[in-house]
Coordinates of C-alpha atoms in Angstrom, one line a residue:
X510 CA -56.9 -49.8 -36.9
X511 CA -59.2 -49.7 -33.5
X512 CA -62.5 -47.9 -33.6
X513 CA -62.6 -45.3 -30.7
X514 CA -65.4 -48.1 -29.2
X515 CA -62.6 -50.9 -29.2
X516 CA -60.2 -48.0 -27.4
X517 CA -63.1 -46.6 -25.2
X518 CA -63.9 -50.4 -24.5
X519 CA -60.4 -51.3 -23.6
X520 CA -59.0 -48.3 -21.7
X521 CA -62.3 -49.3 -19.3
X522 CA -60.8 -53.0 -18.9
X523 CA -57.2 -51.3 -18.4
X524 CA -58.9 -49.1 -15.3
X525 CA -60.4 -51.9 -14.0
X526 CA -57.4 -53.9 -14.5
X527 CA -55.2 -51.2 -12.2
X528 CA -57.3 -51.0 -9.4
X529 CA -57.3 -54.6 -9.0
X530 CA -53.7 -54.3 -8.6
X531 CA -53.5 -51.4 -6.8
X532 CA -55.9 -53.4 -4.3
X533 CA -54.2 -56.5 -4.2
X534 CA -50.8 -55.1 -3.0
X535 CA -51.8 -55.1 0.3
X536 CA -51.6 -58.6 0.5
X537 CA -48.0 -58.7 -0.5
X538 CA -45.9 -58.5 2.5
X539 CA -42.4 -59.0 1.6
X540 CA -41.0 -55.6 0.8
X541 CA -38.6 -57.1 -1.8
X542 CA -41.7 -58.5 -3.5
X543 CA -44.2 -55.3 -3.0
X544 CA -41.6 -53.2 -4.7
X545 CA -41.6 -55.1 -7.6
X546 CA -45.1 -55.3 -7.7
X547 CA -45.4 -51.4 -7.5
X548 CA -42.4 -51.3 -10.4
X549 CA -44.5 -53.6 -12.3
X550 CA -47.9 -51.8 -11.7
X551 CA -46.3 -48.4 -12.7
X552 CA -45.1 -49.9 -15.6
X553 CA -48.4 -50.9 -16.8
X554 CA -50.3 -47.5 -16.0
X555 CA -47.8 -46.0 -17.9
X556 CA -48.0 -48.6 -20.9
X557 CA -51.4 -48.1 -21.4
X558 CA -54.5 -45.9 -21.0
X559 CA -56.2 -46.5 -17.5
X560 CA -57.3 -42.9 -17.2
X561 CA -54.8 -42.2 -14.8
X562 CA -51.4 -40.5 -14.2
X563 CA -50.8 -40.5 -10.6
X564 CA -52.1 -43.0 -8.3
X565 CA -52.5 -42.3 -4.6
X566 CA -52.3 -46.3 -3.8
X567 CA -49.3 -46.6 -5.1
X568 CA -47.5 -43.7 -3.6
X569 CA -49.0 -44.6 -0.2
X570 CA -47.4 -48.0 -0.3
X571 CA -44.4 -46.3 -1.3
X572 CA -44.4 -44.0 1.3
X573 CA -44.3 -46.7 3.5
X574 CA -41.6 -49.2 2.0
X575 CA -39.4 -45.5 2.6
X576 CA -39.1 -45.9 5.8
X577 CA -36.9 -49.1 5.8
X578 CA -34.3 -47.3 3.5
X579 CA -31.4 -46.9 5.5
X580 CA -30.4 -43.6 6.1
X581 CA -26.7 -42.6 6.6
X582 CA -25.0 -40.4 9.4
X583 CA -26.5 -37.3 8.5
X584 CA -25.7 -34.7 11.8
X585 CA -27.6 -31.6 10.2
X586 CA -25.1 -31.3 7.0
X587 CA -24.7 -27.5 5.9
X588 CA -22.0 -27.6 3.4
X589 CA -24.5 -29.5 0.9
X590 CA -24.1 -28.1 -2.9
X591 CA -24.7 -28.5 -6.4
X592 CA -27.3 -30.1 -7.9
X593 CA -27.7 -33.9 -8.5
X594 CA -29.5 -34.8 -11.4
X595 CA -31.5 -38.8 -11.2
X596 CA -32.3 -40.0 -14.5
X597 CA -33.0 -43.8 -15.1
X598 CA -31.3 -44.5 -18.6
X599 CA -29.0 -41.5 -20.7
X600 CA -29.6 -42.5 -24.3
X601 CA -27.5 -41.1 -27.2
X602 CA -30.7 -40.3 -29.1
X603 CA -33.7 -38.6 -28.6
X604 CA -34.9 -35.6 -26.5
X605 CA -35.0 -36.8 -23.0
X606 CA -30.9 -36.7 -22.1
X607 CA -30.0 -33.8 -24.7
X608 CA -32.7 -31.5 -22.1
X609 CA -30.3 -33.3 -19.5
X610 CA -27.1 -32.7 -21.0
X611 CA -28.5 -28.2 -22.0
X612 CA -29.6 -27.7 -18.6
X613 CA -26.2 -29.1 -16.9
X614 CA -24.3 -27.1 -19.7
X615 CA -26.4 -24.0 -18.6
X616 CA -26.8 -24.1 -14.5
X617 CA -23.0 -25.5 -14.8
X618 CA -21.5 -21.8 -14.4
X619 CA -23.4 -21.3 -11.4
X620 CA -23.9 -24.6 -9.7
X621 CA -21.6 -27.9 -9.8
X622 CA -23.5 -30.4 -11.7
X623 CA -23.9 -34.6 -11.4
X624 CA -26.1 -37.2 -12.6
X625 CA -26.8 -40.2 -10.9
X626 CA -28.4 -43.6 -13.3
X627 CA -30.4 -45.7 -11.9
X628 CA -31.4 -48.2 -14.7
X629 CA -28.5 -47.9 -17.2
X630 CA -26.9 -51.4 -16.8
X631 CA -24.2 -51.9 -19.5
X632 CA -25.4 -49.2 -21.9
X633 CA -22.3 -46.3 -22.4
X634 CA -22.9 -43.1 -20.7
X635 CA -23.4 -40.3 -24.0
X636 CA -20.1 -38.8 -24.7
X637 CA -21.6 -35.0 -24.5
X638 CA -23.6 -35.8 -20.8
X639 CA -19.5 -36.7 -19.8
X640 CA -18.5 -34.3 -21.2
X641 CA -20.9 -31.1 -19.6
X642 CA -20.8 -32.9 -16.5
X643 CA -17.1 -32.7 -16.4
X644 CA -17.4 -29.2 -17.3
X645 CA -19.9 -28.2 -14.5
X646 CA -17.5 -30.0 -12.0
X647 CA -19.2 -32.5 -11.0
X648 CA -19.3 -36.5 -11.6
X649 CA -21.5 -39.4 -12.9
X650 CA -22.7 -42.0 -10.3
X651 CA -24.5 -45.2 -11.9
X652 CA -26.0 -47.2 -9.9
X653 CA -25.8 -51.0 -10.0
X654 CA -28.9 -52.7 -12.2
X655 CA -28.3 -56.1 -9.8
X656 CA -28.7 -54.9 -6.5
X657 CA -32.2 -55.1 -5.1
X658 CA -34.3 -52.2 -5.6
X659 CA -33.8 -51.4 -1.9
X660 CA -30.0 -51.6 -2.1
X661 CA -30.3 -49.2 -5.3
X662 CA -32.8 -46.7 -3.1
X663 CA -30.0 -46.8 -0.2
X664 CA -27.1 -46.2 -2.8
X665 CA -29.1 -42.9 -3.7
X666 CA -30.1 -41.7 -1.0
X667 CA -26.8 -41.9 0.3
X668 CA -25.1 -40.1 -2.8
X669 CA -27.8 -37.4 -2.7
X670 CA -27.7 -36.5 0.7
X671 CA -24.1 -34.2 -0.5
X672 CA -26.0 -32.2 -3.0
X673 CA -28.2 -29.0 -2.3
X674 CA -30.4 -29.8 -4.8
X675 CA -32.0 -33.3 -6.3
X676 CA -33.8 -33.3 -9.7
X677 CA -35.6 -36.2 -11.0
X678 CA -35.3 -36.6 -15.2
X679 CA -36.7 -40.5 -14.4
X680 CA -38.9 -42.9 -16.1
X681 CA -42.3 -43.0 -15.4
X682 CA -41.9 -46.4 -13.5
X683 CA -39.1 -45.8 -11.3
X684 CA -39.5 -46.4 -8.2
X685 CA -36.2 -46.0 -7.0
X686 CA -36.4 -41.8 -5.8
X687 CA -39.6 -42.4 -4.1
X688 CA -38.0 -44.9 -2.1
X689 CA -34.4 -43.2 -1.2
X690 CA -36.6 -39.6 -0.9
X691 CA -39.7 -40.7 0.4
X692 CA -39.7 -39.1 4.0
X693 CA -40.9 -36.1 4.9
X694 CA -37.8 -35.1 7.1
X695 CA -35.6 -35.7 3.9
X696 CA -33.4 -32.8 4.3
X697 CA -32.4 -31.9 0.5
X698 CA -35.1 -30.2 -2.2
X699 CA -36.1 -32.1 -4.8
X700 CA -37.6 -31.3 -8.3
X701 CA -39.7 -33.6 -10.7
X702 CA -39.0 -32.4 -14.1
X703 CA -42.0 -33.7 -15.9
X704 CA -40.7 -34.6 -19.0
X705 CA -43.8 -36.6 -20.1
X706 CA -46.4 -34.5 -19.2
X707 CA -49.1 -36.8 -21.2
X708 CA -48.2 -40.1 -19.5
X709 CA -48.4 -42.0 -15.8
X710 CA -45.8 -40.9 -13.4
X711 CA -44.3 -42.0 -10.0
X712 CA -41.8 -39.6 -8.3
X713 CA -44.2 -36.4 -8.0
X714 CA -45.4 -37.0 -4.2
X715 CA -41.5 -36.7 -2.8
X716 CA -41.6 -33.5 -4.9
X717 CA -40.9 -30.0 -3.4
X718 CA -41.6 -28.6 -6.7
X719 CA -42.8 -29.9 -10.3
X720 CA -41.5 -28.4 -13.4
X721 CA -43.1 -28.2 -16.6
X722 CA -41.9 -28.5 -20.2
X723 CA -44.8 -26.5 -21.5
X724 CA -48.2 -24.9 -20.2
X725 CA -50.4 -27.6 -21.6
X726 CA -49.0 -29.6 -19.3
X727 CA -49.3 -27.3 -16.6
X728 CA -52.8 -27.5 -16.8
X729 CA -52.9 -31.0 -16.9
X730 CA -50.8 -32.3 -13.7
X731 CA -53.7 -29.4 -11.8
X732 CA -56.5 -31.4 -13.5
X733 CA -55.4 -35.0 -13.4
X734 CA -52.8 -34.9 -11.0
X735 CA -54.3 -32.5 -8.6
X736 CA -51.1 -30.4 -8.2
X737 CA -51.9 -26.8 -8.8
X738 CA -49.0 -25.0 -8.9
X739 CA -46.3 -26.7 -10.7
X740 CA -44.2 -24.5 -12.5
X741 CA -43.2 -24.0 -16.2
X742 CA -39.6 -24.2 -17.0
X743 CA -39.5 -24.8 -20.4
X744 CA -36.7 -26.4 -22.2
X745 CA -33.5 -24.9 -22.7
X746 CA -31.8 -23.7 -25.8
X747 CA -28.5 -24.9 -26.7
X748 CA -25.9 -22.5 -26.5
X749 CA -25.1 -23.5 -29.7
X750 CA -28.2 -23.0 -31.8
X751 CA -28.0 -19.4 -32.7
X752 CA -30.5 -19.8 -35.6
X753 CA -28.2 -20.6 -38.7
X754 CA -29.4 -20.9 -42.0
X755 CA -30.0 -24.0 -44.1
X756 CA -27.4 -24.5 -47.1
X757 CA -28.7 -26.1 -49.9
X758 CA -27.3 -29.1 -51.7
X759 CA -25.8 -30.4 -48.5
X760 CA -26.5 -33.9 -49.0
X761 CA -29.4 -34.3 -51.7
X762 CA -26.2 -36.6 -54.1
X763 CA -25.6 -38.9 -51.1
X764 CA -29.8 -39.4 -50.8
X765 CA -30.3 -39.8 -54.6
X766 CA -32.8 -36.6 -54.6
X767 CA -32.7 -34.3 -57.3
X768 CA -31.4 -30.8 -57.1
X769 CA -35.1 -29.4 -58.4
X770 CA -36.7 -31.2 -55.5
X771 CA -38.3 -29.2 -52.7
X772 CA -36.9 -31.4 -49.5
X773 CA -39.2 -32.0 -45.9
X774 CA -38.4 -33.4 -43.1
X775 CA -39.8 -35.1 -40.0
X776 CA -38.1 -36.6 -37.0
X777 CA -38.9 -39.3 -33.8
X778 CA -39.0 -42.0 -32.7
X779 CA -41.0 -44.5 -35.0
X780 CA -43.3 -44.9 -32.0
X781 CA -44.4 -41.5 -33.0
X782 CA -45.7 -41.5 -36.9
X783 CA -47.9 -44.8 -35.4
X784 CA -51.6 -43.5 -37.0
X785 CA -54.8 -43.1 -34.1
X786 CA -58.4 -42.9 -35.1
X787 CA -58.0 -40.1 -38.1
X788 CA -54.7 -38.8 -37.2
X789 CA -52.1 -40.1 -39.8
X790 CA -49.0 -38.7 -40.5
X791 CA -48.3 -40.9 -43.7
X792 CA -52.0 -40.2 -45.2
X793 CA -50.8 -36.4 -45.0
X794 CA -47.7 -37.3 -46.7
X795 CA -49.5 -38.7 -49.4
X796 CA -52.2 -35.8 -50.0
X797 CA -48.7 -33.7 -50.0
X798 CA -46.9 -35.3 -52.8
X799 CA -49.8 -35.6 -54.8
X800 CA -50.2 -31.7 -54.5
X801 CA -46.9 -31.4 -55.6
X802 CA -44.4 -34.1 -57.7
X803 CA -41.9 -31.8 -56.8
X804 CA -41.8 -32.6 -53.3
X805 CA -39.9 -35.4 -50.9
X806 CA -39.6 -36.6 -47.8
X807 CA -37.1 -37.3 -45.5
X808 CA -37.9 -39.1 -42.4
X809 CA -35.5 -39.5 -39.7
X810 CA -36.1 -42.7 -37.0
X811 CA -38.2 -44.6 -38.8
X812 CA -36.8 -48.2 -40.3
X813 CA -37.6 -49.0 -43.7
X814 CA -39.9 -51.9 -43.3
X815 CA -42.4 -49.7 -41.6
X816 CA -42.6 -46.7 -43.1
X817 CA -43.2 -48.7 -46.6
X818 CA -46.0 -50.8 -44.5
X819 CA -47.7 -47.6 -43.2
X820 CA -47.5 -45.8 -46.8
X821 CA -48.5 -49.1 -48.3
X822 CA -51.7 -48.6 -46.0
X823 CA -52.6 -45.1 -46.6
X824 CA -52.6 -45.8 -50.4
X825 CA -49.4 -44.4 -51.7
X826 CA -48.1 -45.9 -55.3
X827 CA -44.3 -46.4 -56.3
X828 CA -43.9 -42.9 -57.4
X829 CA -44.9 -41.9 -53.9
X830 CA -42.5 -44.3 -52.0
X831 CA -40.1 -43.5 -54.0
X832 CA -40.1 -40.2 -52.9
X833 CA -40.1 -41.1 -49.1
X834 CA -37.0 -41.9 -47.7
X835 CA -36.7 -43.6 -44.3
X836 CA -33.2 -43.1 -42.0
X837 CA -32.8 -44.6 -38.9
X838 CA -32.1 -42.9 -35.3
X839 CA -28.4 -40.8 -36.3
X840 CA -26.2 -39.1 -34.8
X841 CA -26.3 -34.9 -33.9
X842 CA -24.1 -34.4 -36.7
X843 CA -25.8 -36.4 -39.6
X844 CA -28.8 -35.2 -38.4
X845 CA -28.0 -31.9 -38.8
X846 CA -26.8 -32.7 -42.5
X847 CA -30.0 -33.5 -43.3
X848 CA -31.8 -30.6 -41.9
X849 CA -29.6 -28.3 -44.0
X850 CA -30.8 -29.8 -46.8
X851 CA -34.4 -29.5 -46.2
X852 CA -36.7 -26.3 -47.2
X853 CA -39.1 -26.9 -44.5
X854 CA -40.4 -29.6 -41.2
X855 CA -43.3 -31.5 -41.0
X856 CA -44.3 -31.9 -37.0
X857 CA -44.8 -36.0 -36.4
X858 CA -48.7 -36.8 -35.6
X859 CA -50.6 -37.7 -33.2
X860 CA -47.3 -37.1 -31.1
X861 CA -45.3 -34.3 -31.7
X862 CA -41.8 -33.9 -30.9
X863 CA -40.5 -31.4 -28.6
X864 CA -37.0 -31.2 -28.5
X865 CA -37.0 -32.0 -32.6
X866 CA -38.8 -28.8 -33.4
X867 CA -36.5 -26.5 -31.5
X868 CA -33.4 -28.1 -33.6
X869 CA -36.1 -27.6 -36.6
X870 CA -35.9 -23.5 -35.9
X871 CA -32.8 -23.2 -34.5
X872 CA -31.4 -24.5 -37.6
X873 CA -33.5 -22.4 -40.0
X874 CA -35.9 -24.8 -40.7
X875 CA -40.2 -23.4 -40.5
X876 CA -42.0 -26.0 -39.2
X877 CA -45.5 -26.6 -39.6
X878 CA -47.8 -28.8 -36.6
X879 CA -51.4 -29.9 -36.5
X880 CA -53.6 -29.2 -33.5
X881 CA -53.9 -32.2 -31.7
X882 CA -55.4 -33.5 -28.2
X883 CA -51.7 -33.9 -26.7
X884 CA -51.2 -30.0 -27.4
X885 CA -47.8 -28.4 -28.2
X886 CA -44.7 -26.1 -26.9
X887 CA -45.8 -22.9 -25.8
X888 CA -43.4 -20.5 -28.4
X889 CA -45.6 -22.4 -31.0
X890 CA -48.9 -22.4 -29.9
X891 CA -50.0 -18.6 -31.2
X892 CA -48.1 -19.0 -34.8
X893 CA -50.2 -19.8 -38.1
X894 CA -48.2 -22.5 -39.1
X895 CA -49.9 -24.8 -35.9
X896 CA -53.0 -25.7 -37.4
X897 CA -56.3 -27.2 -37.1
X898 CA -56.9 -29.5 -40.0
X899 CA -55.1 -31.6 -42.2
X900 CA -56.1 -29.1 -45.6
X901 CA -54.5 -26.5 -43.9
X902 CA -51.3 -28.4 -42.5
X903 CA -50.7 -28.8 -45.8
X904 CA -51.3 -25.7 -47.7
X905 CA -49.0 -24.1 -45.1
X906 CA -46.3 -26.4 -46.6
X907 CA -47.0 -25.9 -50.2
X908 CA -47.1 -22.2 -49.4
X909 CA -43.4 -22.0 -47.3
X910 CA -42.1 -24.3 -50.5
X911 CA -43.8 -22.1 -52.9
X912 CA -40.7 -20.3 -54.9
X913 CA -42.4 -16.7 -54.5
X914 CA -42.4 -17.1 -50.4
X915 CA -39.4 -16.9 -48.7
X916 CA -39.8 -19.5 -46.4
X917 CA -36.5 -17.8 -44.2
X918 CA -39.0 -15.0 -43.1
X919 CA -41.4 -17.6 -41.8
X920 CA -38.5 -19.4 -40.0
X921 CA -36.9 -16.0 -38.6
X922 CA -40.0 -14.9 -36.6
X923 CA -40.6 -18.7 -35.4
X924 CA -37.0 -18.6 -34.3
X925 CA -37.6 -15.2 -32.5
X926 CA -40.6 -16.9 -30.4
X927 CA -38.5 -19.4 -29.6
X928 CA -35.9 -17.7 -28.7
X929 CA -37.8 -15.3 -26.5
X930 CA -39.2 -18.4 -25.0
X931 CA -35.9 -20.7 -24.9
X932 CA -33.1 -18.6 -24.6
X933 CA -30.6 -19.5 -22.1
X934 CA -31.0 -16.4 -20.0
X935 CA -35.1 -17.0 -19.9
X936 CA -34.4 -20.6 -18.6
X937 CA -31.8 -19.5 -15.6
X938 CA -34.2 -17.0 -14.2
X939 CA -37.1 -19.6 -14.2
X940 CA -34.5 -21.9 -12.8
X941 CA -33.4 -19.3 -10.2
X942 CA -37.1 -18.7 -9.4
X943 CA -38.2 -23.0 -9.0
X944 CA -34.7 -23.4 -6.9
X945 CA -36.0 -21.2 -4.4
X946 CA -39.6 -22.4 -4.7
X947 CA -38.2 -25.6 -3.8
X948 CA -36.8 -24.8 -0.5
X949 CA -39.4 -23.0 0.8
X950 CA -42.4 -25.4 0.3
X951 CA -42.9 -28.9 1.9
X952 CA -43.4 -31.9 -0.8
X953 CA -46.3 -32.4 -2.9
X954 CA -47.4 -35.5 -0.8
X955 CA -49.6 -38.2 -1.8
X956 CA -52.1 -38.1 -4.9
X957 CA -56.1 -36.9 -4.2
X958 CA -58.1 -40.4 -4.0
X959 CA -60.7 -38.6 -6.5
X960 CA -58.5 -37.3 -9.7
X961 CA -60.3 -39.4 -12.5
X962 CA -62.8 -36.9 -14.4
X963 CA -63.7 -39.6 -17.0
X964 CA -61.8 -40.8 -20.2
X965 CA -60.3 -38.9 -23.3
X966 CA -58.6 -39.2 -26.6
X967 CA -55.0 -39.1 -24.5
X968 CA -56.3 -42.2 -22.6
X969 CA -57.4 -43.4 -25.5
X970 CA -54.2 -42.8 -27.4
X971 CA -52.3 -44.8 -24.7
X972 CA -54.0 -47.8 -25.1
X973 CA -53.9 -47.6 -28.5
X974 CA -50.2 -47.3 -28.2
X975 CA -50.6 -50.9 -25.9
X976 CA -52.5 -52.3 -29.3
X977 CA -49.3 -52.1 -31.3
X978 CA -46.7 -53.8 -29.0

């Protein structure tokens, strides 16, 4: 593993490494070529830490290249409605498309609802996103991976120009919104839902308002991306998580675990449980099943070979592995079979997930989270079980799977925060409230020349991330 000097050294070269890049598109004059250099130059600030997460170079040339998108016959439209939602690629795992496929399910008794894809290529469109999209009225445009960027750019702006609203669910690299949107007489609202509040990000200077997942983020798009008044939206609650208990027994024959064992789970993306500087999830694994034989592990999206690598590493013995039991990415339904066999979660470090806790309480599961520099969701923030040190992470979990606690207290009043926080009537009022935000300001406009305030453990964390490709 990287000292913090190797990242601190590194993250400096990756700066340095940017502007030159940033610098040298000036020289490039075909447009076809500039684009992809800006795709390509988003994609590396975004890869790595380079102490940035909006770049005013880049938007500026952007701005630019925007006004050689075609625009269609566009006499003053006024019968514009619904709400077009831009993602690049809808994946049938993870968080990013299930926030997608909730808030279409949601705004779709008020508002038609489609999505246009901008990167999906070949990949199948989720059954469920067909599905609420069908529901809401409304259709699924994918856009061609083989045209030109440009082509792609005028293909969207051409589609979006119907809707009265535009929300952008993109990656951090696409370039293709700021082209199609990138005037200021652009006639149609759009949103940036900021999805990855901790990383680089195109898209936010064709903005007319940015929503937020959570308040930690909030504060940093005012500090680092000198926007001060994005918005918190949250992320919605399915309709169908009403907080149901967890039935025991489930599935503990299928997983070989005995029926005496105390079961907890954790769930991401393997990219997640990757250990930074003295943040380890698998090191915490191993203090807690050497507090208590009774205890195992499930862990959900991670393969085999490397959880047994990363246990291997933080010193665990057979009896230990045995006890840790890795399943790969799964579907909604088997996922939730596992959860209903678990007694408690375990919040992945140094990432946590999102979208994985709220399916955690909703399904009666407590969850405990550390304190880390990437923060957390705001109905978890003020409970005890989000804690500062790795001692304390733990004896929260040996408490909630101690046989005199009743862990289904702990997970009732964590589901009432969330709820209170998440519910769907909490999420259409703030939705109300940034709809009519967006039509009333102008965009956010290009980035501040002056937003770098020096590096920290996220930057660091980012090009640590780079280390492990």
């Amino acid at each position: 593993m990287h000292s913090r000097r190797e990242l601190l050294s590194r993250t400096i070269a990756n700066a340095q490494r940017f502007e030159r890049i940033c610098f040298e598109l000036a020289a490039i004059k075909a447009p076809s070529k500039k684009m992809k250099a800006i795709e390509v130059a988003a994609h590396f600030a975004n890869g790595t830490g380079a102490g940035v997460y909006r770049s005013r170079e880049l938007e500026a040339a952007l701005s630019e290249l925007a006004k050689m998108i075609a625009s269609p016959i566009d006499p003053g439209k006024t019968d514009r409605s619904g709400v077009l939602h831009v993602m690049s690629t809808a994946f049938p795992w993870g968080g990013h498309t299930r926030v997608v496929e909730r808030w279409i399910d949601l705004d779709g008794e008020k508002r038609s609802q489609s999505v246009v894809l901008t990167e999906q290529g070949t990949q199948p469109v989720p059954k469920l996103l067909n599905d609420v999209v069908t529901n809401a009225g409304g259709a699924i445009h994918r856009l061609r991976d083989k045209k030109s960027i440009e082509t792609r750019a005028e293909e969207l702006k051409s589609i979006a120009l119907g809707y009265a609203f535009i929300v952008l669910h993109i990656h951090m690299h696409d370039i293709v919104p700021s082209l199609a949107f990138g005037l200021p007489s652009f006639p149609v609202p759009v949103i940036f839902y900021n999805h990855a509040d901790h990383r680089f990000s195109v898209g936010m200077e064709v903005a007319h308002a940015v929503a937020e997942t959570r308040s930690w983020g909030r504060a940093l798009t005012g500090a680092r991306r000198g926007i001060p008044n994005s918005k918190r939206l949250g992320i919605p609650l399915s309709i169908k998580e009403t907080g149901s208990s967890t039935d025991q027994g489930f599935s503990r024959d299928q997983l070989s675990i005995p029926k005496e064992a105390k079961i907890a789970i954790a769930s991401a993306s393997q990219y997640k449980f990757q250990p930074f500087l003295d943040l380890n999830f698998f090191e915490t694994v191993k203090k807690l099943l050497r507090r208590n034989n009774r205890i195992w592990v499930l862990l959900v999206g991670v393969s085999e070979t490397f959880c047994r690598q990363q246990l291997i590493a933080a010193g665990c013995d057979a009896y230990d592995l045995q006890r840790v039991i890795p399943i790969r990415a799964c579907d909604e339904a088997q996922f939730k079979s596992y959860l209903k066999a678990a007694d408690v979660a375990l919040d992945t470090l140094p990432e946590n997930g999102c979208t994985a806790a709220m399916d955690y309480i909703s399904n009666g599961l407590p969850v405990v989270s550390r304190k880390t520099f990437i923060g957390q969701m705001d109905y978890l923030i003020d409970q005890p079980e989000y804690v500062r040190t790795d001692d304390e992470f733990i004896d929260q979990v040996l408490g909630l799977m101690d046989a005199n606690n009743d862990h289904k207290i702990t997970a009732a009043r964590q589901f009432e925060n969330l709820n209170n926080d998440c519910r769907s009537e909490v999420f259409l009022g703030r939705l109300d409230d940034l709809y009519t935000s967006a039509t009333v300001k102008n965009p956010v406009g290009l980035a501040d020349g002056n937003l770098f305030h020096g590096f920290s453990d996220l930057d660091l964390f980012h090009t640590h991330r780079t280390t492990l490709i």
